[in-house]
XYZ file of C-alpha atoms in Angstrom:
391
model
C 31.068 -23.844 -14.049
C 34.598 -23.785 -12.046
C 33.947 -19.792 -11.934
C 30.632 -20.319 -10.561
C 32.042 -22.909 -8.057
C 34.933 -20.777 -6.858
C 32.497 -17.461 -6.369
C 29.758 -19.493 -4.586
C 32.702 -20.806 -2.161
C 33.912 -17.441 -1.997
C 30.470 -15.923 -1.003
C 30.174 -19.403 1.363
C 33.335 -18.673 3.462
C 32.166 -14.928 3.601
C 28.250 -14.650 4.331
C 28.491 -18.179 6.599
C 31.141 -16.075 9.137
C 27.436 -14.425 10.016
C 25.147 -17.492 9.047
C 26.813 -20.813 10.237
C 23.398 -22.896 9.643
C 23.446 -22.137 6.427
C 22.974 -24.726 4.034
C 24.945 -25.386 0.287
C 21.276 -24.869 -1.346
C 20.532 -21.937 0.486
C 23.476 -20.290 -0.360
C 23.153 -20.938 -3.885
C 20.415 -18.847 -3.216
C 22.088 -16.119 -1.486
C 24.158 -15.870 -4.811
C 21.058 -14.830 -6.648
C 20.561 -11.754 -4.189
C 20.812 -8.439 -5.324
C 23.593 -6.574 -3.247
C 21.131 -4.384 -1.017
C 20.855 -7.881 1.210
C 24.222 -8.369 1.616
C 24.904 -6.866 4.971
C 27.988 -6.110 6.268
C 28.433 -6.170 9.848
C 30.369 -3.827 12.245
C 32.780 -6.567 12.888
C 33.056 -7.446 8.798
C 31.354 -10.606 8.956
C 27.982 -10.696 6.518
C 25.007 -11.361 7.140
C 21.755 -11.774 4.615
C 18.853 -9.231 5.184
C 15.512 -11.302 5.250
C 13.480 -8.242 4.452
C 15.204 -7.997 0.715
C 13.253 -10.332 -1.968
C 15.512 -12.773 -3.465
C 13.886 -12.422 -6.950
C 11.175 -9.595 -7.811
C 9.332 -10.059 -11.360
C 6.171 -8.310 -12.462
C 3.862 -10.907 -12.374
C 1.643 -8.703 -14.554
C 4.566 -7.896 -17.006
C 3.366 -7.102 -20.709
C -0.287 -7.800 -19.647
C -1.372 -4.488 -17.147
C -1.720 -1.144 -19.109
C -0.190 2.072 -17.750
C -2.736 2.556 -15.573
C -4.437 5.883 -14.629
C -7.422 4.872 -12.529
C -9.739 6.634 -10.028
C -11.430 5.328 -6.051
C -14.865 3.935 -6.022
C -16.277 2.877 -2.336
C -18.346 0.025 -2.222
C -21.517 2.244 -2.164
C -20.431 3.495 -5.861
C -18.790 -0.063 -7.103
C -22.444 -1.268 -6.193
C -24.535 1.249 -7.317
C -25.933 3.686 -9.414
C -22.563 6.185 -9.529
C -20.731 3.389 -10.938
C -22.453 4.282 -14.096
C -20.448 7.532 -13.995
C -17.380 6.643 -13.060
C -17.592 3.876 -16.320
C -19.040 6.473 -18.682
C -16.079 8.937 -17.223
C -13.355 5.936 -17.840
C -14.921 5.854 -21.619
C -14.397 9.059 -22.447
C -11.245 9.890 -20.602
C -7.385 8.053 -20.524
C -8.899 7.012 -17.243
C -8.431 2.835 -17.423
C -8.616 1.846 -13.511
C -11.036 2.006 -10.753
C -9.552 0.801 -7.494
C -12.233 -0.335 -5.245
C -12.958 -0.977 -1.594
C -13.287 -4.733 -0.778
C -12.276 -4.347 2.473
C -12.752 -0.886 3.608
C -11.943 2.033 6.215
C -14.132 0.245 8.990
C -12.452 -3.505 7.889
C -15.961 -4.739 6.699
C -15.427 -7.142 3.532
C -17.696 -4.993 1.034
C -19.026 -8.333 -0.904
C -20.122 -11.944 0.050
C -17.238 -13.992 -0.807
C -18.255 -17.878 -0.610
C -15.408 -18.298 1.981
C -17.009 -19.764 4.487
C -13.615 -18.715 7.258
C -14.299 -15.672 6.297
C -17.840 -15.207 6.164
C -17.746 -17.137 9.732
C -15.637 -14.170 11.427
C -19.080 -12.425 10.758
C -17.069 -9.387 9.101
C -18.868 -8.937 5.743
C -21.267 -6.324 4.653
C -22.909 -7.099 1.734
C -22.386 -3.877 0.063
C -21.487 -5.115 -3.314
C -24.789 -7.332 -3.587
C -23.326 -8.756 -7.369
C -20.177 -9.527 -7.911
C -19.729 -11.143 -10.972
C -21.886 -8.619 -12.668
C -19.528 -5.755 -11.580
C -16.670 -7.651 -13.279
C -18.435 -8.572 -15.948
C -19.152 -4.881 -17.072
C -15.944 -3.768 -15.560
C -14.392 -5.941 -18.488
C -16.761 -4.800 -21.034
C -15.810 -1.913 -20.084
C -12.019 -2.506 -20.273
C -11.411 -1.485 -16.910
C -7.846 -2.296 -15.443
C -10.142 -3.877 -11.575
C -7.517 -3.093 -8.407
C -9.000 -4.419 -4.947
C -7.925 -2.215 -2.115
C -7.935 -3.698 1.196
C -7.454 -1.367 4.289
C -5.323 -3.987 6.729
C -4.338 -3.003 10.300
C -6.903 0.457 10.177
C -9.984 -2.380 11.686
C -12.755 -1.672 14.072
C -14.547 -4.501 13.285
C -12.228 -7.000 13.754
C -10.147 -5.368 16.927
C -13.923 -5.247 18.749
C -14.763 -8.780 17.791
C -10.984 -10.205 18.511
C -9.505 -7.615 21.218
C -6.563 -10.097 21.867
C -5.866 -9.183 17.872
C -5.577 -5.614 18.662
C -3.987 -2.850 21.659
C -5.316 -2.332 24.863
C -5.183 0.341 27.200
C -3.716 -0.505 30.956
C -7.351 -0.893 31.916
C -8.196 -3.733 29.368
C -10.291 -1.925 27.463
C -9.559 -1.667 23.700
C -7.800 1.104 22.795
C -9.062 3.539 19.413
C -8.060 6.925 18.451
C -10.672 9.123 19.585
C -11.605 10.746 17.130
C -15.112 11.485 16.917
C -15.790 8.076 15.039
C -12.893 6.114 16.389
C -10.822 4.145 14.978
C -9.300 0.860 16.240
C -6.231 -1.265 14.661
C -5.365 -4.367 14.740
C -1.450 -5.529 15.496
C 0.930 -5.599 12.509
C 2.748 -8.471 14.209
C -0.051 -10.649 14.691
C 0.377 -13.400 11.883
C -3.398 -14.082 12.362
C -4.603 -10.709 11.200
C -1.752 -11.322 8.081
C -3.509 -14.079 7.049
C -7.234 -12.739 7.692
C -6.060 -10.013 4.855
C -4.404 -12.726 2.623
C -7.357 -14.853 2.207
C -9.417 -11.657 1.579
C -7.023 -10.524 -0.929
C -7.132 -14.570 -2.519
C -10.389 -14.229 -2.697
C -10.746 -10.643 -4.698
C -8.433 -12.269 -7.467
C -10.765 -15.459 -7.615
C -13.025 -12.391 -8.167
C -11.312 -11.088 -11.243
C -9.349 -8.165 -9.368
C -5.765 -7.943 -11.174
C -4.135 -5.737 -8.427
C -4.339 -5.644 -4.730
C -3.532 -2.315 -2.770
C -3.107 -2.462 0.216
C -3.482 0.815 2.799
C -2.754 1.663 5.946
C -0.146 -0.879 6.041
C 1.222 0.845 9.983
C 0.633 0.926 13.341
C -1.700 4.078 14.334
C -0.428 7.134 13.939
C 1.832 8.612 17.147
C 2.319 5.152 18.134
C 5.861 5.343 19.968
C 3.978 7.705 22.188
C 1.847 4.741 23.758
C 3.769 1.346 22.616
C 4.877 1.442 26.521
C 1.484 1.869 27.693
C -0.448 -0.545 25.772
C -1.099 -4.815 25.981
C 0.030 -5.782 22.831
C 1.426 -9.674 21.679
C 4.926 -8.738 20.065
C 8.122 -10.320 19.327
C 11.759 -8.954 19.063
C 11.297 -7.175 15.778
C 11.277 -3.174 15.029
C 7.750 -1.795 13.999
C 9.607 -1.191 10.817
C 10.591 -4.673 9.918
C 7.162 -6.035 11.351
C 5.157 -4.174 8.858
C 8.069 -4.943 6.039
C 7.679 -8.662 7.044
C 3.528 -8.100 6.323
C 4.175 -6.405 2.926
C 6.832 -9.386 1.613
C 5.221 -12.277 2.733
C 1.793 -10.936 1.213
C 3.565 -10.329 -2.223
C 4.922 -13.920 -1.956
C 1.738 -15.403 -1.556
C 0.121 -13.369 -4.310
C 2.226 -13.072 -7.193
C 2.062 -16.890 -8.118
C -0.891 -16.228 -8.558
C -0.129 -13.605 -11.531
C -1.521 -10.654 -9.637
C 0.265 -7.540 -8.456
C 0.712 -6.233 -4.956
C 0.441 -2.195 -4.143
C 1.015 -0.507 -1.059
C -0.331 2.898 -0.098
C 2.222 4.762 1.847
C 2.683 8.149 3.227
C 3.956 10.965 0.348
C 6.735 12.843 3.353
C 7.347 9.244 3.749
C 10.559 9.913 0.494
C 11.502 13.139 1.995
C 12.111 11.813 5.688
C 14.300 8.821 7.231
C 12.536 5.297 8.061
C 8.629 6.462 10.333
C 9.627 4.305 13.049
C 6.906 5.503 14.873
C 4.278 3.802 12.914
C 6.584 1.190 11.000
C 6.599 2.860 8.204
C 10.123 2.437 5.711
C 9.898 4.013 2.180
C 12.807 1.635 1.184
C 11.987 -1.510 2.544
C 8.515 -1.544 1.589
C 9.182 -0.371 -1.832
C 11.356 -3.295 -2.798
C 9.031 -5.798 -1.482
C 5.826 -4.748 -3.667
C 5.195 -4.307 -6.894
C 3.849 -0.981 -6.815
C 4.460 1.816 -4.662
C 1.403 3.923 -4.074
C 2.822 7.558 -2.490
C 0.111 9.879 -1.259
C 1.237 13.103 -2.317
C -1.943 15.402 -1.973
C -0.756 18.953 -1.905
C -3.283 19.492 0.671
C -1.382 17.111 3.053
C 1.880 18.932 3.028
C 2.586 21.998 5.500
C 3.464 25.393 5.601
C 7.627 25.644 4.215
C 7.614 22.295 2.179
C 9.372 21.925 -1.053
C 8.990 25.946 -0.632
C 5.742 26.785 -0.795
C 3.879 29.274 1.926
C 0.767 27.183 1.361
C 1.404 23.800 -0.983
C -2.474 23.143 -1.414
C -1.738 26.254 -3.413
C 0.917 25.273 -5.380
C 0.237 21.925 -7.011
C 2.763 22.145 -9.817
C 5.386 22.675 -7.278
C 4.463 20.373 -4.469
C 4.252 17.193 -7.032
C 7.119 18.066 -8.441
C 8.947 18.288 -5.272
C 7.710 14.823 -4.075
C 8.235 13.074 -7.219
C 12.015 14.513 -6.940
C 12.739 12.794 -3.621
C 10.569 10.134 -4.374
C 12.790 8.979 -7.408
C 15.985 10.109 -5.084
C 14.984 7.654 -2.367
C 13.924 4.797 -4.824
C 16.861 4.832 -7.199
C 19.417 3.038 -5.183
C 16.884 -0.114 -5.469
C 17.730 -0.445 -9.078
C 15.696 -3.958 -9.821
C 14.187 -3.929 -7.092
C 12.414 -0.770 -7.631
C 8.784 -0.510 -7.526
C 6.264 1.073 -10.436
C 5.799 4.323 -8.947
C 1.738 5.019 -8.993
C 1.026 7.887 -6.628
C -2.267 9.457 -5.103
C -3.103 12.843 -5.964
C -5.645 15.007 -5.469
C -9.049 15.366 -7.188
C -10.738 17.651 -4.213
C -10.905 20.778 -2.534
C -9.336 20.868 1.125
C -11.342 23.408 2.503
C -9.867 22.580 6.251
C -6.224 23.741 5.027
C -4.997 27.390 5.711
C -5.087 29.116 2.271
C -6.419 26.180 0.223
C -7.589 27.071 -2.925
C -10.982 25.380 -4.954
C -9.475 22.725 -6.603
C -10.739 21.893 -10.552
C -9.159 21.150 -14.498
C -6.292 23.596 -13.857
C -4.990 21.664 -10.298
C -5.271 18.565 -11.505
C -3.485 18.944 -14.817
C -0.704 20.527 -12.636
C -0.264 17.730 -10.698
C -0.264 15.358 -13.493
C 2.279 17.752 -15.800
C 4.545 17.690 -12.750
C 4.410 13.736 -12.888
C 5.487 13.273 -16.107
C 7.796 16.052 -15.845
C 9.737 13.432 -13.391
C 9.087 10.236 -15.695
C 6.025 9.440 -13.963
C 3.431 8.330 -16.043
C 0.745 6.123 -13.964
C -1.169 8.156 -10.978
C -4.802 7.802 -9.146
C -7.225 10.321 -8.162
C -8.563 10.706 -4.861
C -12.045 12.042 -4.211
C -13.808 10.426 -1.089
C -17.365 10.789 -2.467
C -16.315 9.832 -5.433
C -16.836 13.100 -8.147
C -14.654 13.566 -10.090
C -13.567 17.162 -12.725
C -14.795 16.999 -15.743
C -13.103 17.725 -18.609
C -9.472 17.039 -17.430
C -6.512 16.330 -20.105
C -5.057 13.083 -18.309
């Protein structure tokens, strides 16, 4: 007890030259900190990094299975394809489906019973039962993960602009693309929330994970954060969208379900995507899985080697899942299960793409466990998936 004493005061008369408010309790706390949030200042006083979890535990330790799942939209969840996808789970290693509940457009796919919720008149009733889809989802044996698309919403940035960026004219700003897209601001605690209490409700639903994508500010973002109206504070896009990530985790995992986070695959071979707030690091140690999108498709000409890595999916994995495991080691507890995307379609928009069937996607998955990585999830936006494929 005296040792514990003396290193606590020890740790006091250091970290407090950086934090005089800081209380005996709280720094009791401090001494439970891994060393990543220790931070030492230029002028050698220390400081504690609020973005670094104080304690990280699987809430789903011993309980989830190693999970191999595949997407289902709403539209397949709630109808007739999810027949296949259960019959293709049955006869495969397959054991996951992760569906939309909040999808690409931000409508909540399902009626929830919340009546906040249902009053911000965002729900499509896409999923039209429920409980029966989680009822044969169990029968089934399925491994249920909820994904919820967060600051990618049109629906909410048209029906709360204020929520969202506008351009100098006042008009709301979206992408342009030929559908376009609007998001909503990651420093807005409002819109936090909003996705909290959908995510609270999909695990009163049953759902054991909740992934969360597009977790950034639109993409080429510095280019126009001068131009835009947007509420902010003095934070870095980075440490806004870190904030979102730890303070959702915190509010879910008493509640024994795990977080996920879909991030960008060149996000491990690249410093910190300022741009769109976007650190590998930081949001890896504040979720419990770490969701890298590694399609082969999505990588250019002259990465990890390869003239064409759509071509090369053996070698394009493999190179990912190298830096990948690079970047995350230094987080040693605090690392993440590593679950990445990859690719169960043909990318007939790349330069020298190639049909993509049994042989790519065993690549992909040999060059996984080549690397020690033995969960994954498929990606096909409609939904089919190759038959026939060792997983």
């Amino acid at each position: 007890m005296e040792l514990l004493i003396a290193a606590m005061l020890m740790l006091w008369g250091n970290v407090t030259d950086g934090n005089p408010e800081l209380t005996l309790d709280q720094i009791a706390q401090i001494a439970e900190l891994p060393p990543a949030a220790i931070v030492v200042q230029p002028d050698g006083t220390k400081t504690v990094d609020p973005l670094v979890p104080a304690g990280k535990t699987d809430p789903q330790a011993g309980e989830a299975p190693v999970v191999k799942g595949v997407y289902a939209t709403a539209h397949s969840a709630g109808g007739a394809r999810l027949e296949t996808l259960l019959k293709l789970l049955d006869e495969t290693e397959l054991n996951a489906l992760v569906i939309d509940l909040k999808d690409d457009f931000g409508y909540i796919t399902y009626k929830t019973g919340n009546p906040e919720l249902e009053a911000m008149e965002t729900t499509k009733k896409i999923i039209t039962d429920m409980p029966a889809l989680m009822n044969k989802l169990n029968e089934h044996k399925v491994y249920p993960i909820a994904r919820i698309v967060v600051f990618k919403d049109t629906v909410l940035a048209k029906k709360k602009p204020e929520l969202s960026f506008l351009n100098p004219d006042g008009t709301l700003w979206n992408n342009g693309k030929a559908t376009p897209d609007s998001f909503v601001n990651p420093y807005s605690k409002e819109v936090w929330d909003y996705n909290i209490a959908v995510a609270k409700e999909a695990v009163k639903a049953g759902f054991k994970e909740i992934q969360f994508d597009y977790v950034r500010f639109p993409e080429g973002f510095e280019t126009r954060a001068d131009k835009l109206q947007y509420t902010k504070d003095e934070r870095s896009r980075v440490d806004a969208v870190t904030s979102f990530v730890k303070y959702a985790r915190e509010q879910l995992a008493p509640l024994g379900v795990r977080t996920s986070v879909d991030i960008f695959g060149y996000a491990a071979s690249v410093p910190a995507a300022e741009g769109i707030g976007q650190d590998f690091v930081k949001i890896a140690q504040n979720t419990d899985v770490l969701s890298p999108m590694i399609y082969p498709s999505h990588y250019s000409t002259g990465w990890f080697g390869q003239k064409v890595p759509d071509a090369a999916p053996y070698a394009t994995i493999n190179g990912a899942s190298v830096d990948t495991n690079k970047k995350l080691e230094p987080l040693e507890t605090l690392k993440p299960i590593v679950r990445p995307w990859i690719q169960d379609f043909t990318a007939s928009w790349a330069p020298g793409y190639v049909k993509y069937g049994k042989h790519e996607v065993e690549e992909q998955i040999r060059a996984l466990k080549d690397n020690g990585v033995e969960e994954f999830l498929l990606w096909n936006a409609v939904n089919t998936y190759t038959a026939g494929v060792a997983y």
